[in-house]
Short mmCIF file of C-alpha atoms in Angstrom, two decimals:
data_model
loop_
_atom_site.label_atom_id
_atom_site.label_comp_id
_atom_site.label_asym_id
_atom_site.label_seq_id
_atom_site.Cartn_x
_atom_site.Cartn_y
_atom_site.Cartn_z
CA MET I 1 83.50 35.80 60.58
CA LEU I 2 80.06 36.48 60.81
CA THR I 3 78.91 37.34 57.66
CA ASN I 4 80.24 33.16 57.04
CA ALA I 5 77.76 32.17 60.02
CA PHE I 6 74.82 33.70 57.58
CA THR I 7 75.59 31.77 54.92
CA PRO I 8 73.99 28.30 55.40
CA LEU I 9 70.88 29.74 56.31
CA LEU I 10 71.11 31.81 53.29
CA LEU I 11 72.12 28.91 51.14
CA SER I 12 69.27 26.84 52.96
CA LEU I 13 66.35 29.64 52.16
CA LEU I 14 67.75 30.58 48.41
CA SER I 15 67.38 26.92 47.42
CA LEU I 16 63.64 26.46 49.24
CA SER I 17 62.64 29.45 47.27
CA SER I 18 64.35 28.80 43.70
CA THR I 19 61.94 25.15 44.23
CA SER I 20 58.28 26.87 46.21
CA LEU I 21 57.13 28.34 43.19
CA ALA I 22 55.24 27.71 40.89
CA ALA I 23 55.48 28.76 36.80
CA THR I 24 52.14 28.87 35.58
CA VAL I 25 51.02 28.55 31.91
CA PHE I 26 48.21 29.53 30.37
CA LYS I 27 46.27 27.76 26.92
CA GLY I 28 44.22 29.22 24.53
CA GLU I 29 43.66 29.91 21.31
CA GLY I 30 45.68 32.91 19.47
CA THR I 31 43.97 35.36 16.13
CA PHE I 32 45.83 38.95 15.08
CA TYR I 33 44.49 41.97 15.21
CA SER I 34 45.31 45.48 13.62
CA PRO I 35 46.30 47.66 16.56
CA SER I 36 46.86 50.94 14.64
CA VAL I 37 43.09 51.17 14.42
CA GLY I 38 43.18 53.44 17.57
CA LEU I 39 43.87 53.22 20.98
CA GLY I 40 43.70 50.38 22.68
CA SER I 41 41.78 49.68 26.42
CA CYS I 42 45.28 50.31 28.16
CA GLY I 43 45.24 54.25 26.53
CA LYS I 44 48.13 53.23 23.97
CA GLN I 45 48.56 53.73 20.70
CA ASP I 46 50.18 50.99 18.54
CA GLN I 47 51.24 49.89 15.43
CA ASP I 48 51.28 46.64 13.49
CA THR I 49 54.42 46.46 13.25
CA ASP I 50 54.59 46.75 17.54
CA PHE I 51 54.84 42.91 19.38
CA VAL I 52 51.91 44.18 21.61
CA ALA I 53 48.62 41.64 22.26
CA ALA I 54 45.29 41.63 23.07
CA LEU I 55 43.71 39.59 26.24
CA ALA I 56 40.80 37.89 26.14
CA GLN I 57 37.63 40.55 28.06
CA ALA I 58 36.92 37.41 30.21
CA SER I 59 40.39 38.11 31.57
CA MET I 60 40.86 41.41 31.40
CA ARG I 61 37.47 42.43 32.89
CA GLN I 62 38.06 41.18 36.32
CA TYR I 63 41.15 43.53 36.77
CA ASN I 64 38.85 46.54 35.14
CA PRO I 65 39.25 49.26 37.42
CA SER I 66 36.96 52.45 36.36
CA ASN I 67 39.38 53.62 34.06
CA PRO I 68 40.70 50.27 31.73
CA ASN I 69 43.68 52.24 31.60
CA ASN I 70 44.58 51.67 35.25
CA ASN I 71 44.10 47.86 34.52
CA PRO I 72 47.01 46.59 36.20
CA LEU I 73 47.74 43.92 33.34
CA CYS I 74 48.57 46.64 31.02
CA GLY I 75 51.61 46.38 30.01
CA HIS I 76 52.50 43.31 31.29
CA LYS I 77 54.87 41.42 28.65
CA VAL I 78 53.52 37.51 27.96
CA ARG I 79 55.98 34.96 26.33
CA VAL I 80 53.78 33.22 23.48
CA TRP I 81 54.36 29.48 21.62
CA ARG I 82 52.36 27.50 19.67
CA GLN I 83 51.78 24.66 21.11
CA ASP I 84 51.96 22.11 18.22
CA LYS I 85 56.19 24.23 17.77
CA PRO I 86 57.47 25.50 21.50
CA GLY I 87 59.88 26.06 19.96
CA THR I 88 59.13 29.39 18.49
CA THR I 89 58.11 31.89 20.89
CA VAL I 90 57.23 35.58 20.88
CA THR I 91 56.99 38.55 23.86
CA VAL I 92 54.70 40.69 23.63
CA ALA I 93 52.89 43.27 25.91
CA ILE I 94 49.39 43.00 27.04
CA ARG I 95 48.07 46.35 25.42
CA ASP I 96 44.61 45.62 24.40
CA THR I 97 41.67 43.84 25.52
CA CYS I 98 39.79 41.07 22.79
CA PRO I 99 36.05 41.26 23.13
CA GLY I 100 35.62 38.30 20.58
CA CYS I 101 38.24 36.40 22.15
CA LYS I 102 35.92 33.28 23.32
CA GLY I 103 38.62 31.47 26.04
CA GLN I 104 39.71 33.25 29.19
CA PHE I 105 42.98 32.44 28.08
CA ASP I 106 42.85 34.08 24.03
CA LEU I 107 45.15 36.63 22.52
CA ASP I 108 44.74 38.14 19.77
CA LEU I 109 48.27 39.46 18.45
CA SER I 110 49.70 42.11 16.82
CA PRO I 111 50.11 41.24 12.79
CA ALA I 112 54.32 41.14 13.69
CA ALA I 113 53.93 39.21 16.69
CA PHE I 114 51.47 36.40 14.95
CA ASN I 115 53.96 36.17 12.04
CA LYS I 116 56.61 34.99 14.29
CA LEU I 117 54.37 32.02 14.90
CA ALA I 118 52.41 31.16 11.93
CA ASN I 119 51.09 32.33 8.54
CA PRO I 120 47.98 34.16 8.99
CA ASP I 121 46.72 32.30 6.44
CA VAL I 122 45.92 30.23 9.29
CA GLY I 123 44.19 32.55 11.30
CA ARG I 124 44.27 30.66 14.42
CA ILE I 125 46.22 28.84 16.45
CA LYS I 126 46.42 26.60 19.80
CA ILE I 127 48.62 28.54 21.87
CA ALA I 128 50.26 28.27 25.50
CA TRP I 129 51.92 31.44 27.35
CA GLU I 130 53.54 32.64 30.70
CA PHE I 131 54.28 35.59 31.91
CA VAL I 132 57.71 37.12 31.72
CA GLY I 133 57.68 38.48 35.28
CA PRO I 134 55.46 38.00 38.13
CA ALA I 135 52.12 39.37 36.99
CA GLY I 136 51.46 40.91 40.00
CA VAL I 137 47.64 40.82 41.19
CA LYS I 138 46.33 39.54 44.04
CA THR I 139 43.29 38.53 42.76
CA GLY I 140 41.46 36.64 39.90
CA PRO I 141 43.13 33.87 37.55
CA PHE I 142 45.87 35.20 37.57
CA LYS I 143 46.69 35.20 40.92
CA GLY I 144 50.62 34.88 41.98
CA ALA I 145 51.61 33.94 38.43
CA VAL I 146 54.96 33.49 37.61
CA PRO I 147 57.11 33.13 34.62
CA ALA I 148 59.07 29.41 34.84
CA ALA I 149 62.43 31.56 34.37
CA ALA I 150 61.53 32.84 37.73
CA ALA I 151 59.75 28.96 39.54
CA LYS I 152 63.72 27.91 38.15
CA LYS I 153 61.18 25.54 36.01
CA PRO I 154 60.32 23.00 38.18
CA ALA I 155 57.92 20.28 36.24
CA ILE I 156 56.61 18.77 38.88
CA ASN I 157 55.37 22.52 40.45
CA GLN I 158 54.08 23.77 36.86
CA LYS I 159 50.52 24.32 36.11
CA VAL I 160 48.90 24.50 33.08
CA VAL I 161 45.30 26.35 33.01
CA ALA I 162 43.27 25.74 29.77
CA ALA I 163 41.37 27.94 27.86
CA GLU I 164 37.22 27.07 28.34
CA HIS I 165 36.68 26.32 24.51
CA GLU I 166 39.17 24.29 24.46
CA GLU I 167 37.96 20.65 23.16
CA GLU I 168 41.10 18.88 23.88
CA ASN I 169 43.18 19.29 27.86
CA THR I 170 46.07 18.42 27.07
CA ALA I 171 49.43 19.06 28.54
CA ALA I 172 51.40 22.05 26.82
CA VAL I 173 55.76 22.15 26.35
CA MET I 174 57.55 24.61 27.48
CA PRO I 175 59.71 26.08 25.17
CA ASP I 176 62.77 24.55 26.51
CA GLU I 177 61.02 21.04 25.97
CA GLU I 178 60.15 20.31 29.30
CA GLU I 179 57.62 18.57 30.09
CA VAL I 180 54.45 20.50 32.17
CA VAL I 181 51.99 18.78 34.12
CA GLU I 182 47.97 19.64 33.55
CA GLY I 183 46.31 22.49 35.76
CA ASP I 184 42.99 22.76 37.17
CA ALA I 185 39.39 24.16 35.02
CA PRO I 186 39.67 27.65 32.94
CA GLY I 187 39.62 30.93 35.14
CA THR I 188 41.57 28.78 38.10
CA VAL I 189 44.85 28.65 39.67
CA ALA I 190 45.59 26.01 41.66
CA GLU I 191 46.35 26.30 45.04
CA GLU I 192 46.57 22.68 46.45
CA GLY I 193 50.50 21.95 45.67
CA ARG I 194 51.80 25.06 45.03
CA ASP I 195 54.24 26.54 47.54
CA GLU I 196 54.61 30.43 47.22
CA LEU I 197 56.78 32.65 48.79
#
């Protein structure tokens, strides 16, 4: 049978691909805002009860075409968790830009999303996040970023990219409590030691 002849080759290729993608975890601060006050920079009207976020202006500008509604990051979903409580996550869609965010990887969450992670009285929390699906961009800080699930969570290949304003660059812990190796300086996604398909 011809199919059986290709099975070992196919399995070999699949095993290589399952370990060749590097999950990318971004670290920054999380705050909250009211998306119901007007259109977000992605051109959509959202409510405080929606699970949406505004990504730091420093990141959004790197992908900002002449019409910000066409920003390739608009609509991408990211999984967010507190660095000190990685067991609780929330998934949000990027729908706006956060001009007040200090760090490149900060997220301004809708009240509904922030409330899943912390009491709003806290105001600001240290977060880590990853894309739920491939970022789909070929340049900038999110080039080649893939979620841990797509990378099959190989802890030795995971990269953590920390925000510029963060005083301490400690390794984040994934929601399933796997260890994450610290990554490179802010604004870079390491190409060394990272194999991509």
